[in-house]
Short mmCIF file of C-alpha atoms in Angstrom, two decimals:
data_model
loop_
_atom_site.label_atom_id
_atom_site.label_comp_id
_atom_site.label_asym_id
_atom_site.label_seq_id
_atom_site.Cartn_x
_atom_site.Cartn_y
_atom_site.Cartn_z
CA ASN A 30 -1.52 -19.59 -25.14
CA ASN A 31 -3.80 -20.33 -28.20
CA ASN A 32 -6.83 -21.31 -25.90
CA ASN A 33 -9.90 -19.27 -27.06
CA ASN A 34 -11.32 -19.01 -23.59
CA ASN A 35 -8.32 -17.11 -22.55
CA LYS A 36 -9.68 -13.67 -21.17
CA SER A 37 -6.14 -11.93 -22.34
CA ASN A 38 -5.55 -10.54 -25.48
CA ASN A 39 -2.14 -12.11 -26.44
CA ASN A 40 -1.97 -10.13 -29.61
CA LYS A 41 -2.28 -6.67 -28.15
CA LYS A 42 0.66 -4.43 -28.34
CA ILE A 43 2.22 -3.68 -24.93
CA THR A 44 3.90 -0.29 -24.37
CA SER A 45 7.49 -0.66 -24.24
CA ARG A 46 9.21 -0.50 -20.83
CA GLU A 47 11.50 2.33 -21.79
CA GLU A 48 8.42 4.46 -23.09
CA ASP A 49 6.56 4.19 -19.93
CA HIS A 50 7.52 1.83 -17.08
CA GLY A 51 4.42 2.09 -15.04
CA LYS A 52 2.09 1.54 -18.16
CA TRP A 53 4.17 -1.35 -19.31
CA PHE A 54 3.88 -3.05 -15.97
CA GLN A 55 0.34 -2.63 -15.67
CA GLU A 56 -0.19 -4.00 -19.25
CA VAL A 57 1.98 -7.10 -18.71
CA ILE A 58 0.27 -8.04 -15.30
CA THR A 59 -3.21 -7.54 -16.71
CA ASN A 60 -2.47 -9.35 -19.99
CA ALA A 61 -0.96 -12.08 -17.99
CA ASP A 62 -4.31 -12.53 -15.98
CA LEU A 63 -2.34 -12.13 -12.74
CA VAL A 64 -4.35 -9.43 -11.35
CA ASP A 65 -7.95 -8.00 -11.67
CA ASN A 66 -9.35 -4.48 -10.86
CA SER A 67 -10.95 -3.95 -7.50
CA PRO A 68 -14.02 -1.90 -7.04
CA VAL A 69 -11.66 0.40 -4.83
CA ARG A 70 -9.86 3.08 -7.06
CA GLY A 71 -6.31 2.53 -7.18
CA CYS A 72 -6.41 -0.95 -5.71
CA MET A 73 -5.95 -4.47 -7.58
CA VAL A 74 -6.75 -7.86 -6.48
CA ILE A 75 -3.56 -10.26 -6.90
CA LYS A 76 -5.01 -13.64 -8.31
CA PRO A 77 -3.68 -16.87 -6.93
CA HIS A 78 -1.17 -17.39 -9.75
CA GLY A 79 0.08 -13.66 -9.53
CA PHE A 80 0.43 -14.16 -5.72
CA ALA A 81 2.35 -17.45 -6.14
CA ILE A 82 4.81 -15.61 -8.37
CA TRP A 83 4.92 -12.84 -5.87
CA GLU A 84 5.76 -15.41 -3.01
CA LEU A 85 8.56 -16.89 -5.19
CA MET A 86 10.11 -13.52 -5.72
CA ARG A 87 9.70 -12.40 -2.16
CA ASP A 88 10.97 -15.55 -0.46
CA ASP A 89 14.08 -15.47 -2.85
CA LEU A 90 14.90 -11.85 -2.02
CA ASP A 91 14.31 -12.54 1.50
CA LYS A 92 16.77 -15.33 1.70
CA LYS A 93 19.40 -12.91 0.04
CA LEU A 94 18.53 -10.02 2.54
CA LYS A 95 18.86 -12.29 5.62
CA LYS A 96 22.23 -13.46 4.33
CA THR A 97 23.35 -9.70 4.53
CA GLY A 98 22.07 -9.50 8.16
CA HIS A 99 18.66 -7.90 7.48
CA GLN A 100 15.60 -8.55 9.61
CA ASN A 101 12.12 -8.23 8.70
CA ALA A 102 9.91 -5.54 10.64
CA TYR A 103 6.35 -4.22 9.93
CA PHE A 104 5.47 -0.58 10.42
CA PRO A 105 1.77 0.78 10.81
CA LEU A 106 -0.33 1.50 7.90
CA LEU A 107 -1.61 4.64 9.45
CA ILE A 108 0.74 7.46 9.83
CA PRO A 109 -0.13 10.74 11.96
CA GLN A 110 -0.53 13.58 9.78
CA SER A 111 1.93 15.51 11.81
CA PHE A 112 4.52 13.07 10.67
CA PHE A 113 4.19 14.17 7.09
CA ALA A 114 4.12 17.92 8.12
CA LYS A 115 7.73 17.39 9.38
CA GLU A 116 8.60 15.75 5.94
CA ALA A 117 6.77 18.05 3.75
CA GLN A 118 9.28 18.33 0.89
CA HIS A 119 9.46 14.64 0.84
CA VAL A 120 5.75 14.11 0.89
CA ALA A 121 5.31 17.05 -1.69
CA GLY A 122 5.51 14.71 -4.70
CA PHE A 123 2.60 12.39 -3.92
CA ALA A 124 0.72 14.48 -1.51
CA LYS A 125 -2.41 14.75 -3.79
CA GLU A 126 -2.39 10.83 -3.89
CA CYS A 127 -2.79 10.41 -0.14
CA ALA A 128 -6.12 8.98 1.62
CA ILE A 129 -6.76 10.37 5.10
CA VAL A 130 -8.74 8.87 7.89
CA THR A 131 -10.41 11.50 9.98
CA HIS A 132 -13.03 9.45 11.91
CA HIS A 133 -12.72 6.02 13.87
CA ARG A 134 -16.39 4.64 13.80
CA LEU A 135 -19.39 4.35 11.53
CA LYS A 136 -23.09 4.19 12.73
CA LEU A 137 -26.30 2.89 11.37
CA GLU A 138 -28.91 5.72 10.28
CA THR A 139 -32.49 4.89 9.79
CA LYS A 140 -34.70 7.25 7.87
CA GLU A 141 -38.22 6.89 6.74
CA ILE A 142 -38.60 7.53 2.95
CA ASN A 143 -42.07 7.34 1.46
CA GLY A 144 -43.39 5.39 4.52
CA ILE A 145 -40.52 2.84 4.32
CA ASN A 146 -37.57 2.71 6.92
CA GLU A 147 -34.38 2.71 5.20
CA THR A 148 -31.14 1.97 6.90
CA SER A 149 -27.52 3.18 5.77
CA ILE A 150 -24.15 3.50 7.34
CA ILE A 151 -22.79 6.62 8.00
CA VAL A 152 -19.64 8.18 9.53
CA ASP A 153 -20.33 8.97 13.31
CA PRO A 154 -19.72 12.74 13.58
CA GLU A 155 -18.73 12.11 17.18
CA SER A 156 -15.92 9.80 16.23
CA ILE A 157 -13.59 12.58 14.82
CA LEU A 158 -9.89 11.50 15.30
CA GLN A 159 -7.77 14.15 17.32
CA GLU A 160 -5.29 13.91 14.54
CA PRO A 161 -6.11 12.71 10.98
CA LEU A 162 -4.22 9.82 9.94
CA ILE A 163 -2.56 9.03 6.31
CA ILE A 164 -2.94 5.72 4.95
CA ARG A 165 0.67 4.81 4.29
CA PRO A 166 1.68 5.96 0.70
CA THR A 167 5.36 5.32 1.76
CA SER A 168 6.86 4.27 4.94
CA GLU A 169 9.76 6.60 5.33
CA THR A 170 8.35 8.97 7.80
CA MET A 171 7.05 6.17 10.26
CA ILE A 172 10.60 4.37 9.95
CA TRP A 173 12.52 7.48 10.51
CA HIS A 174 10.30 8.16 13.67
CA MET A 175 11.15 4.61 14.90
CA TYR A 176 14.68 4.78 14.25
CA SER A 177 14.90 8.04 16.23
CA LYS A 178 13.69 6.04 19.13
CA TRP A 179 15.81 2.92 18.40
CA ILE A 180 19.27 4.63 17.56
CA HIS A 181 21.15 6.45 20.41
CA SER A 182 24.79 6.10 19.26
CA TYR A 183 26.78 4.54 16.55
CA ARG A 184 26.81 1.24 18.72
CA ASP A 185 23.01 0.94 17.52
CA LEU A 186 24.16 0.78 13.92
CA PRO A 187 23.79 -0.59 11.48
CA ILE A 188 19.95 -1.37 11.61
CA LEU A 189 19.29 -3.57 8.65
CA ILE A 190 15.55 -3.90 8.29
CA ASN A 191 13.37 -4.85 5.48
CA GLN A 192 9.58 -4.16 5.27
CA TRP A 193 7.16 -6.29 2.99
CA ALA A 194 4.21 -3.73 3.01
CA ASN A 195 1.35 -2.26 0.90
CA VAL A 196 1.25 1.45 0.36
CA LEU A 197 -1.84 3.30 -1.30
CA ARG A 198 -1.73 6.22 -3.57
CA TRP A 199 -4.64 7.66 -5.49
#
């Protein structure tokens, strides 16, 4: 695109896929203007054109998976910390990238500062969870837990499940 209003720099050299796949992917989707950075670290906003491409790819793959007997399912975004303790070796590679939820409520706090009431939002210290919850960096621990409830003998196999889901790693 030779349009001078185009935000992307089409002349920028992109890292080769073989050199650094993750960096290559980020550069391609950014230079193609498919995404934008979110104000939240580690998160991106998929723009409408990028989402349309995702929907086409997902729909095509979904048809292929369903032809092989797969069904879609969705597992929770929040995973009890104890599940990760059971899978410590599996989680070790990305443990430092996990986000933890420790409380379930916020509250308003008003303080007087220089004669002016200022209101802010704080974590309610009385809303601490009995068990911290990890924001899903991967789904295996939750899926294996659910499979242990669903699979009781070989007659329950195969389970052909696909999940379209977000993960979060910082």
